[in-house]
XYZ file of C-alpha atoms in Angstrom:
677
model
C 33.379 37.787 163.037
C 34.627 35.023 165.314
C 34.674 31.276 165.398
C 31.267 29.558 165.912
C 28.890 32.160 167.231
C 25.995 29.708 167.767
C 25.174 28.769 171.359
C 26.296 25.181 172.123
C 23.792 24.775 174.979
C 20.895 25.953 172.832
C 21.801 23.374 170.212
C 22.161 20.743 172.936
C 18.599 21.439 174.092
C 17.364 21.174 170.504
C 19.233 17.895 170.105
C 17.558 16.408 173.186
C 14.129 17.578 172.032
C 14.662 16.247 168.510
C 15.529 12.788 169.788
C 12.749 12.902 172.391
C 14.840 10.742 174.675
C 15.409 10.641 178.385
C 19.022 11.362 179.164
C 21.188 11.466 182.218
C 22.403 14.971 182.953
C 26.178 14.830 182.619
C 26.940 18.511 182.669
C 27.873 20.751 179.789
C 29.820 18.988 177.004
C 33.348 20.254 176.496
C 36.564 19.502 174.619
C 39.680 18.473 176.534
C 43.041 18.757 174.760
C 45.019 15.657 175.697
C 48.090 16.335 173.529
C 49.003 19.866 172.501
C 50.616 20.394 169.074
C 54.362 20.960 168.918
C 55.450 24.522 169.647
C 57.519 24.979 166.471
C 56.760 23.526 163.067
C 57.917 24.230 159.535
C 55.275 26.145 157.575
C 55.758 25.014 153.983
C 55.064 26.805 150.740
C 52.767 25.261 148.166
C 55.760 24.668 145.887
C 57.303 22.448 148.575
C 54.292 20.172 148.922
C 55.704 17.498 146.653
C 56.591 14.127 148.100
C 56.557 13.289 151.782
C 57.155 15.912 154.447
C 57.041 15.779 158.216
C 53.596 16.010 159.791
C 52.502 18.164 162.692
C 53.258 16.168 165.831
C 52.257 16.553 169.430
C 54.300 18.388 172.021
C 56.808 16.178 173.792
C 58.857 16.560 176.950
C 61.659 14.388 175.562
C 64.109 15.299 172.809
C 63.099 12.323 170.673
C 60.111 12.788 168.432
C 57.454 10.108 168.398
C 55.590 10.017 165.086
C 52.616 8.433 166.856
C 52.361 11.403 169.201
C 49.937 13.756 167.437
C 47.513 16.490 168.548
C 44.780 14.651 170.428
C 41.497 15.821 171.977
C 38.570 14.219 173.786
C 34.870 15.062 173.871
C 33.593 14.942 177.453
C 30.058 14.838 178.922
C 28.356 13.754 175.719
C 26.950 10.211 175.385
C 26.190 9.972 171.665
C 28.125 9.794 168.441
C 29.523 13.194 167.468
C 32.173 14.940 165.393
C 35.254 16.828 166.579
C 36.400 19.491 164.161
C 39.902 20.957 163.843
C 40.734 24.109 161.922
C 43.466 26.748 161.801
C 42.930 30.090 163.573
C 44.909 33.123 164.683
C 46.702 33.323 168.026
C 45.113 36.608 169.111
C 43.190 35.550 172.216
C 40.956 38.615 172.071
C 39.844 38.090 168.496
C 40.073 34.625 166.975
C 39.482 34.411 163.240
C 40.293 31.783 160.608
C 43.973 31.968 159.695
C 45.119 32.754 156.158
C 47.432 29.732 156.130
C 46.017 26.350 155.158
C 45.835 23.344 157.463
C 46.003 20.347 155.142
C 45.606 16.680 155.974
C 46.875 13.853 153.818
C 44.013 11.536 152.881
C 45.267 8.829 150.570
C 47.300 10.719 147.985
C 45.402 13.998 148.350
C 45.954 16.990 150.641
C 42.566 18.083 151.990
C 41.995 21.585 153.402
C 40.503 22.296 156.810
C 38.117 22.028 158.514
C 38.957 18.426 159.423
C 36.221 16.357 161.086
C 36.783 13.119 163.008
C 33.854 11.056 164.239
C 33.974 10.066 167.908
C 31.892 7.692 170.008
C 32.210 5.291 172.889
C 34.096 2.960 170.527
C 37.122 5.285 170.507
C 36.489 6.771 173.946
C 35.290 9.978 172.244
C 38.915 10.704 171.370
C 40.173 12.173 168.093
C 43.786 11.977 166.936
C 44.643 14.471 164.216
C 47.526 12.940 162.293
C 49.087 13.559 158.864
C 48.478 17.308 159.078
C 50.679 20.041 157.654
C 50.570 23.835 157.427
C 50.886 25.539 154.041
C 52.192 29.099 154.153
C 50.011 31.543 152.224
C 52.007 34.192 150.366
C 51.187 37.726 151.449
C 49.686 38.600 148.063
C 47.097 35.839 148.603
C 46.260 36.564 152.250
C 43.124 38.575 151.552
C 41.699 36.052 149.065
C 42.272 33.169 151.479
C 40.617 35.068 154.333
C 37.638 35.874 152.111
C 37.268 32.188 151.210
C 37.347 31.028 154.825
C 35.113 33.782 156.197
C 32.564 33.145 153.449
C 32.435 29.419 154.252
C 32.123 30.075 158.003
C 29.276 32.585 157.674
C 27.398 30.500 155.128
C 27.545 27.469 157.437
C 26.146 29.540 160.318
C 23.320 30.880 158.141
C 22.348 27.388 156.970
C 21.903 26.263 160.559
C 18.927 28.629 160.586
C 17.863 28.210 156.974
C 19.110 25.263 154.965
C 18.671 27.225 151.735
C 20.433 30.360 152.944
C 22.798 32.232 150.629
C 25.014 35.267 151.014
C 23.752 38.632 149.852
C 25.733 41.278 147.998
C 25.969 43.200 151.260
C 27.350 40.106 153.009
C 29.983 39.674 150.313
C 31.014 43.318 150.592
C 31.282 43.079 154.389
C 33.376 39.911 154.163
C 35.821 41.589 151.787
C 36.007 44.656 154.019
C 36.704 42.467 157.067
C 39.376 40.514 155.191
C 40.988 43.779 154.111
C 41.177 44.860 157.744
C 42.319 41.500 159.115
C 45.222 41.182 156.677
C 46.809 44.304 158.157
C 47.332 42.748 161.575
C 47.448 38.995 161.053
C 50.617 37.266 162.258
C 51.825 34.980 159.486
C 54.461 33.345 161.676
C 52.175 31.961 164.370
C 48.940 29.937 164.285
C 46.734 27.907 166.632
C 44.385 24.944 166.290
C 40.707 25.313 167.117
C 38.825 22.211 168.323
C 35.047 22.051 168.686
C 32.398 19.346 169.057
C 29.480 19.053 166.595
C 26.548 16.831 165.753
C 24.852 16.468 162.396
C 21.086 16.798 162.120
C 18.836 14.930 159.703
C 19.722 17.431 156.971
C 23.473 16.917 157.338
C 23.952 20.348 158.903
C 26.607 20.487 161.625
C 25.552 22.061 164.903
C 27.995 22.901 167.724
C 27.615 21.143 171.062
C 30.702 22.597 172.763
C 32.468 25.906 172.925
C 35.618 26.159 170.798
C 38.907 25.320 172.515
C 42.255 26.610 171.272
C 45.670 25.015 171.319
C 48.918 26.639 172.308
C 50.519 28.731 169.534
C 52.427 26.941 166.780
C 55.334 29.052 165.543
C 56.953 28.837 162.136
C 60.209 26.951 162.576
C 61.861 28.781 159.666
C 60.880 32.292 160.688
C 63.574 34.633 161.949
C 60.988 36.112 164.318
C 59.788 32.900 165.953
C 61.853 30.023 164.555
C 64.234 27.741 166.361
C 67.635 29.223 167.112
C 70.500 26.952 166.196
C 74.250 27.216 165.642
C 74.856 24.869 162.717
C 78.626 25.275 162.330
C 81.402 27.296 163.918
C 84.882 27.760 162.486
C 86.759 27.758 165.804
C 86.089 26.820 169.396
C 88.892 28.703 171.158
C 89.945 32.260 171.864
C 92.552 34.021 173.919
C 91.393 35.277 177.282
C 91.941 38.770 175.833
C 89.053 38.243 173.412
C 88.914 39.878 169.992
C 89.045 36.556 168.135
C 87.065 36.643 164.888
C 84.643 33.731 164.633
C 82.379 32.662 161.764
C 79.175 30.752 162.480
C 76.418 29.340 160.288
C 72.986 29.566 161.888
C 69.348 28.844 161.259
C 67.481 31.901 160.029
C 67.918 34.923 162.320
C 66.962 38.584 162.266
C 69.934 40.950 162.290
C 68.060 43.381 164.539
C 66.945 40.722 167.010
C 69.878 38.451 167.790
C 72.742 38.285 170.279
C 75.628 35.871 170.827
C 76.011 35.056 174.486
C 79.110 33.682 176.214
C 78.606 32.334 179.723
C 80.283 30.187 182.364
C 78.656 27.802 184.849
C 80.027 26.635 188.170
C 79.835 23.082 189.493
C 76.229 23.686 190.575
C 75.262 24.816 187.053
C 74.820 28.383 188.251
C 75.833 31.117 185.820
C 78.859 32.948 187.218
C 79.903 35.016 184.197
C 78.333 36.237 180.959
C 79.200 38.578 178.123
C 78.214 39.019 174.485
C 80.026 38.719 171.165
C 80.768 41.936 169.292
C 79.218 42.450 165.845
C 77.115 44.899 163.854
C 74.081 44.391 161.630
C 76.380 44.303 158.607
C 78.046 41.191 160.075
C 74.814 39.186 159.693
C 74.857 37.797 156.164
C 71.498 36.962 154.584
C 70.148 35.775 157.952
C 72.150 32.523 157.869
C 75.753 33.466 158.704
C 77.348 35.713 161.294
C 80.828 37.067 161.930
C 81.610 38.254 165.440
C 84.487 38.846 167.825
C 84.775 37.136 171.152
C 84.463 39.182 174.342
C 87.370 39.139 176.814
C 87.174 36.540 179.547
C 86.550 37.820 183.073
C 90.120 36.950 184.145
C 92.920 38.002 181.784
C 95.597 36.336 183.914
C 94.512 32.715 183.616
C 97.292 30.144 183.287
C 95.105 27.204 182.230
C 92.270 26.949 179.677
C 88.756 27.828 180.887
C 85.689 26.143 179.437
C 82.614 28.300 178.819
C 79.527 28.076 176.606
C 78.244 30.016 173.622
C 74.640 30.294 172.422
C 72.339 32.452 170.316
C 69.859 34.627 172.171
C 66.771 36.381 170.754
C 65.886 39.461 172.856
C 62.261 39.709 171.688
C 61.181 36.452 173.337
C 64.328 35.499 175.341
C 64.599 32.276 173.344
C 68.047 30.653 173.181
C 69.779 28.024 171.097
C 71.380 24.919 172.519
C 74.728 25.989 174.046
C 77.997 24.650 172.670
C 81.334 24.487 174.451
C 83.960 27.162 173.906
C 87.428 27.505 175.445
C 89.437 30.527 176.551
C 93.210 29.942 176.411
C 96.173 31.647 178.022
C 98.232 32.489 174.938
C 102.058 32.134 175.034
C 103.024 31.289 171.417
C 104.322 34.757 170.510
C 106.233 35.192 173.768
C 107.973 31.845 173.315
C 109.018 32.758 169.763
C 110.559 36.041 170.946
C 112.472 34.187 173.658
C 113.736 31.659 171.093
C 114.878 34.457 168.773
C 116.833 36.224 171.510
C 118.444 32.978 172.691
C 119.464 31.975 169.156
C 120.880 35.422 168.392
C 123.088 35.145 171.476
C 124.456 31.898 170.103
C 124.848 33.102 166.492
C 124.878 36.908 166.424
C 126.151 36.984 162.837
C 123.079 35.094 161.652
C 120.566 37.378 163.396
C 118.703 38.362 160.233
C 117.968 34.784 159.164
C 116.995 33.805 162.703
C 114.482 36.648 162.930
C 113.044 35.967 159.464
C 112.672 32.225 159.976
C 111.202 32.242 163.481
C 108.797 35.129 162.833
C 107.403 33.138 159.890
C 106.349 30.341 162.233
C 102.587 29.695 162.257
C 99.865 28.346 164.531
C 97.183 25.939 163.309
C 95.125 29.007 162.343
C 97.948 30.376 160.213
C 98.822 33.106 162.704
C 102.367 34.379 162.822
C 103.825 35.451 166.186
C 102.916 39.040 165.306
C 99.312 38.016 164.551
C 99.035 36.283 167.922
C 100.593 39.070 169.932
C 98.268 41.603 168.308
C 95.135 39.495 168.599
C 95.710 38.697 172.238
C 96.659 42.199 173.311
C 100.262 41.392 174.256
C 101.578 44.913 173.746
C 105.058 44.343 175.133
C 105.540 41.321 172.895
C 104.275 43.282 169.883
C 106.817 46.038 170.539
C 109.660 43.527 170.818
C 108.650 41.858 167.549
C 108.429 45.220 165.762
C 111.873 46.183 167.066
C 113.279 42.915 165.728
C 111.555 43.465 162.369
C 112.927 47.005 162.099
C 116.427 45.528 161.755
C 115.352 43.776 158.553
C 114.769 46.999 156.580
C 112.780 46.291 153.395
C 112.722 42.548 154.088
C 110.227 43.290 156.855
C 107.579 43.598 154.129
C 107.386 39.808 153.903
C 106.493 39.573 157.600
C 104.121 42.527 157.866
C 101.960 41.272 154.987
C 101.650 37.605 156.009
C 97.958 36.565 155.923
C 96.527 33.991 158.305
C 93.861 31.431 157.386
C 91.227 34.197 157.510
C 93.268 36.284 155.085
C 94.044 38.905 157.725
C 97.432 40.576 157.974
C 98.877 42.017 161.196
C 97.650 45.434 160.014
C 94.058 44.178 160.191
C 94.528 43.261 163.843
C 96.367 46.455 164.749
C 93.417 48.447 163.444
C 90.932 46.055 165.032
C 92.615 46.438 168.428
C 92.541 50.235 168.022
C 96.327 50.574 168.273
C 97.324 53.739 166.350
C 101.021 53.647 167.256
C 101.360 50.018 166.193
C 99.426 50.752 163.002
C 101.852 53.569 162.266
C 104.840 51.300 162.884
C 103.483 48.586 160.584
C 102.931 51.091 157.788
C 106.515 52.304 158.207
C 107.559 48.655 157.846
C 105.818 48.519 154.442
C 102.504 46.983 155.509
C 100.105 47.014 152.553
C 96.795 48.684 153.549
C 95.002 47.420 150.425
C 95.205 43.711 151.242
C 91.716 42.300 151.818
C 90.908 39.298 153.975
C 88.741 36.374 152.882
C 85.555 38.383 153.461
C 86.859 41.254 151.337
C 87.637 43.468 154.340
C 90.571 45.851 154.064
C 92.023 47.446 157.200
C 90.125 50.597 156.212
C 86.797 48.735 156.497
C 87.807 47.599 159.965
C 89.049 51.060 160.905
C 85.652 52.520 160.129
C 84.109 50.048 162.570
C 86.795 50.289 165.216
C 86.827 54.092 165.379
C 90.544 54.381 164.674
C 91.146 57.436 162.505
C 93.942 57.271 160.015
C 94.579 60.985 160.226
C 95.342 60.482 163.915
C 97.358 57.386 163.164
C 99.652 58.810 160.498
C 100.839 62.306 161.219
C 104.118 64.121 161.514
C 107.361 63.759 159.595
C 108.473 60.776 161.649
C 105.836 58.640 159.966
C 107.514 58.993 156.617
C 104.236 60.003 154.965
C 101.374 62.324 155.788
C 97.705 61.457 155.902
C 97.064 62.731 152.367
C 99.708 60.442 150.904
C 98.490 57.506 152.969
C 94.838 57.924 152.081
C 95.588 58.323 148.395
C 97.201 54.880 148.242
C 94.029 53.299 149.628
C 90.976 52.582 147.528
C 88.435 54.163 149.892
C 85.541 52.882 147.778
C 86.664 49.269 147.626
C 83.875 46.852 148.540
C 84.059 43.776 150.703
C 82.201 40.629 149.680
C 78.946 42.016 151.094
C 79.350 45.074 148.909
C 80.071 47.372 151.853
C 82.609 50.157 151.598
C 84.369 51.701 154.579
C 81.719 54.432 154.551
C 78.954 51.831 154.958
C 80.723 50.574 158.076
C 81.318 54.074 159.403
C 77.661 55.056 159.050
C 76.445 52.142 161.198
C 79.183 52.646 163.794
C 77.799 53.633 167.179
C 79.074 56.609 169.149
C 80.092 60.207 168.626
C 83.120 59.317 166.494
C 80.942 58.010 163.638
C 80.395 61.462 162.140
C 84.104 62.261 162.350
C 85.002 59.044 160.536
C 82.387 59.685 157.844
C 83.683 63.223 157.330
C 87.238 61.945 156.911
C 86.214 59.293 154.386
C 84.110 61.780 152.428
C 87.042 64.185 152.389
C 89.133 61.589 150.587
C 86.541 60.645 148.001
C 84.249 58.101 149.649
C 81.106 57.716 147.547
C 77.936 57.699 149.709
C 75.784 56.381 146.853
C 77.548 53.070 146.230
C 75.096 50.274 147.018
C 75.983 47.082 148.850
C 74.558 43.612 148.235
C 72.346 43.600 151.303
C 68.609 43.843 151.293
C 66.438 44.698 154.299
C 65.037 41.745 156.233
C 61.681 41.057 154.639
C 60.174 40.065 157.961
C 61.156 43.394 159.490
C 59.608 45.399 156.653
C 55.850 45.501 156.896
C 53.956 45.888 153.664
C 50.515 47.203 154.507
C 51.448 46.367 158.116
C 51.326 42.640 157.376
C 53.629 40.600 159.579
C 54.987 38.305 156.923
C 57.828 36.170 155.729
C 58.713 36.499 152.081
C 59.323 33.641 149.712
C 60.719 34.471 146.338
C 58.805 31.851 144.397
C 55.422 32.686 145.853
C 55.766 36.421 146.098
C 57.701 37.100 142.884
C 59.702 39.704 144.734
C 61.941 41.965 142.735
C 65.591 41.653 143.619
C 66.653 44.462 145.893
C 69.443 46.644 144.566
C 71.052 47.010 147.973
C 71.600 49.893 150.360
C 73.884 52.880 149.996
C 75.567 54.729 152.850
C 72.948 57.415 152.243
C 70.200 54.839 152.844
C 71.844 53.512 156.010
C 72.122 57.049 157.383
C 68.375 57.651 157.124
C 67.921 57.516 160.910
C 71.077 59.495 161.749
C 70.293 63.140 161.151
C 73.815 64.545 161.568
C 75.439 61.982 159.259
C 72.658 62.265 156.684
C 73.154 66.019 156.532
C 76.910 65.504 156.263
C 76.508 63.086 153.353
C 73.849 65.138 151.589
C 75.336 68.571 152.188
C 78.163 68.183 149.725
C 77.307 71.297 147.709
C 77.122 70.788 143.981
C 76.809 67.020 143.818
C 77.015 66.846 140.041
C 80.267 68.797 140.006
C 81.940 66.915 142.866
C 81.095 63.458 141.608
C 81.495 64.145 137.912
C 77.866 63.212 137.374
C 76.986 62.597 133.743
C 73.414 62.065 132.648
C 72.992 58.737 130.874
C 70.251 59.909 128.535
C 71.475 59.260 125.021
C 69.769 62.161 123.264
C 70.269 65.245 125.402
C 68.958 68.446 123.889
C 71.676 71.069 123.679
C 69.601 73.559 125.655
C 69.347 71.180 128.617
C 72.027 71.275 131.265
C 73.117 67.995 132.814
C 72.231 69.527 136.172
C 72.057 72.832 137.993
C 74.955 74.517 139.683
C 74.945 74.845 143.472
C 73.270 78.282 143.579
C 70.526 77.281 141.152
C 69.870 74.085 143.077
C 69.561 76.007 146.350
C 67.149 78.490 144.756
C 64.914 75.710 143.443
C 65.077 73.992 146.846
C 63.963 77.217 148.550
C 60.909 77.353 146.287
C 59.987 73.711 146.914
C 60.513 74.092 150.667
C 58.106 77.042 150.759
C 55.384 75.325 148.706
C 55.986 71.870 150.238
C 56.296 70.734 146.641
C 59.200 68.467 147.569
C 56.688 66.108 149.208
C 54.714 65.762 145.982
C 57.939 65.301 144.038
C 59.189 62.545 146.360
C 55.815 60.824 146.154
C 55.761 61.107 142.352
C 59.210 59.491 142.101
C 58.252 56.720 144.567
C 60.867 57.839 147.099
C 58.572 56.908 149.991
C 61.447 55.947 152.267
C 63.036 59.380 151.791
C 59.716 61.060 152.448
C 59.377 59.232 155.764
C 62.962 60.053 156.703
C 62.525 63.751 155.969
C 59.248 63.877 157.886
C 60.770 62.176 160.956
C 63.685 64.613 161.129
C 63.907 68.384 161.195
C 66.023 69.173 158.143
C 66.666 72.804 157.289
C 66.007 72.051 153.610
C 64.509 68.646 152.793
C 64.052 69.829 149.210
C 67.816 70.289 148.798
C 68.463 66.764 150.078
C 65.879 65.423 147.654
C 67.364 67.300 144.683
C 70.843 66.010 145.564
C 69.485 62.479 145.667
C 67.726 62.901 142.301
C 70.932 64.226 140.746
C 72.943 61.198 141.795
C 70.491 58.312 141.870
C 68.357 58.957 138.774
C 68.768 59.750 135.092
C 66.239 62.583 135.180
C 67.312 65.577 133.109
C 66.401 69.166 133.947
C 63.882 69.206 131.119
C 62.154 66.134 132.505
C 62.203 67.573 136.014
C 60.648 70.789 134.707
C 57.848 68.788 133.046
C 57.221 66.794 136.229
C 56.935 69.954 138.312
C 54.624 71.496 135.706
C 52.320 68.457 135.742
C 52.233 68.463 139.550
C 51.028 72.056 139.602
C 54.281 73.493 140.948
C 54.114 76.461 138.583
C 56.635 78.669 140.395
C 59.284 75.925 140.522
C 58.600 74.880 136.927
C 58.913 78.483 135.724
C 62.223 78.889 137.542
C 63.601 75.714 135.960
C 62.483 76.941 132.550
C 64.506 80.100 133.149
C 67.549 78.015 134.098
C 67.197 76.036 130.881
C 66.739 79.150 128.739
C 69.896 80.771 130.135
C 71.937 77.843 128.908
């Protein structure tokens, strides 16, 4: 089904015959779009349609919006009074259909749904201005119903052009519902277009097309992470050392964590780009689509002696769209070096007061709360760092006060040593009593950062000269401590790119990292297609259940080697002290199987493919897809491990489930396990 299937020229001939008038041949009537609609507009939810909201305006070449500039079209080559209709359609040029969203127009105090008809004649130069229009976002659960309503109205209008008393048959209704079911799977809910077409009304009040439909440019949802406007709303600092590595927080308009970059670039006097690089961050650094934490890239010249002005902007790879750039400055840092020089000069003057001189000057701070050691570490001044550490080593236990100083971001020098991937400096700081459990203002401990920066603590702390071995060091760290996003170090390690990721995960697991702890994140709704609908969720309209978050196990679903590492922990119930939370456990039921029994049951389910039915029964669809995409030696064993940790299912319940699914062999084996205990 498509928009207006009747022939405009056939209707035009009928119109001339009906009026029995002599006319001047002007050519075929057509619609000319004089003012296109704006490219990006806020699609609003029905709950927001209270009070006055901005209307859909016309596209403008200037930055200032003119409220009188609205979508405008003109009917050409038609001498009589007519009607120009506007309605909302999809942007698919090969198959235009009515869109599931609603195009409403404010008439008095009421919002009227499309189609919207405006009468044109020589009095208004056959021109129609469509003002006071807005777009109401239809929740995905209502997409099919809205499509059915619009398709039904369109088909009924076409039928009544042939028979004024026409109605829709049961077969028609069934076909409309089937079409709507199909359309909802591919409709783009973040982009729409306007359809304009000329009509006349006959003596029965039936509208008949006199032009072919004409379509506007796409209108994209301003608040969609997929198509919306990119904008940096706030940034916590505008400067960085030329060495890069500066942590920066920005607030942004809605973005997709899988489809966003932060670009740094420099222009010459002719506005030609002469340098570009990108900020460093991972998907876990994008918080709820509205905030990002990243680290600045190094400037192209690390030996600058004066500040260099560059620009920073958001960039969306999918459509190459960019935000407005803002100015950013790279500095040549000398604060730490100057402090070291002052210390040495003062010690020469008062050698007996060396300890106080070192303590006082190394406590000096920049406007960002950085001590000299912070600055030297952040800006990669290795020689200065070594000199500061040598000075601190003379303080003995008093060095603790300097090594654990936080800056305004809550980071200690140990955070930056790990961030800069400096194992020897990390070792030295720990020897000087640096506390590895101090978290910054985002809840990040150095261990979280280490998992991202691929610095391994077992390589950092080794040998008797360190004063402690790796086992002692790891045991004083809470490896399962969460940051404010709920991520543990293992979460960070799993999403780390490169060959070292598996090695880091193995080390963390060795020292008790729990792969089943869930963070506070939830997958981007717009990147998760439900029934393949491209959609944008809204909690009020969709009544979405709150997502429980993602575990390291979940994040590893597309990394076969790490997933096997996490899942292949042997007897999960024994290693993690798993205790079933069922209150009334029958004495004959074990809490879970031992490792050998679990492997035997997995072998049975692998042979019968019963693990697929079990995963489907327990609604573990995401695991099913993961197992099917990858070649696991025993997907059943992975599934049983997951059930043991993530559910409260007892062996008796599992035996009943297998029995009901027809997995007789597996159910019989479980019954034997239960009877032996």
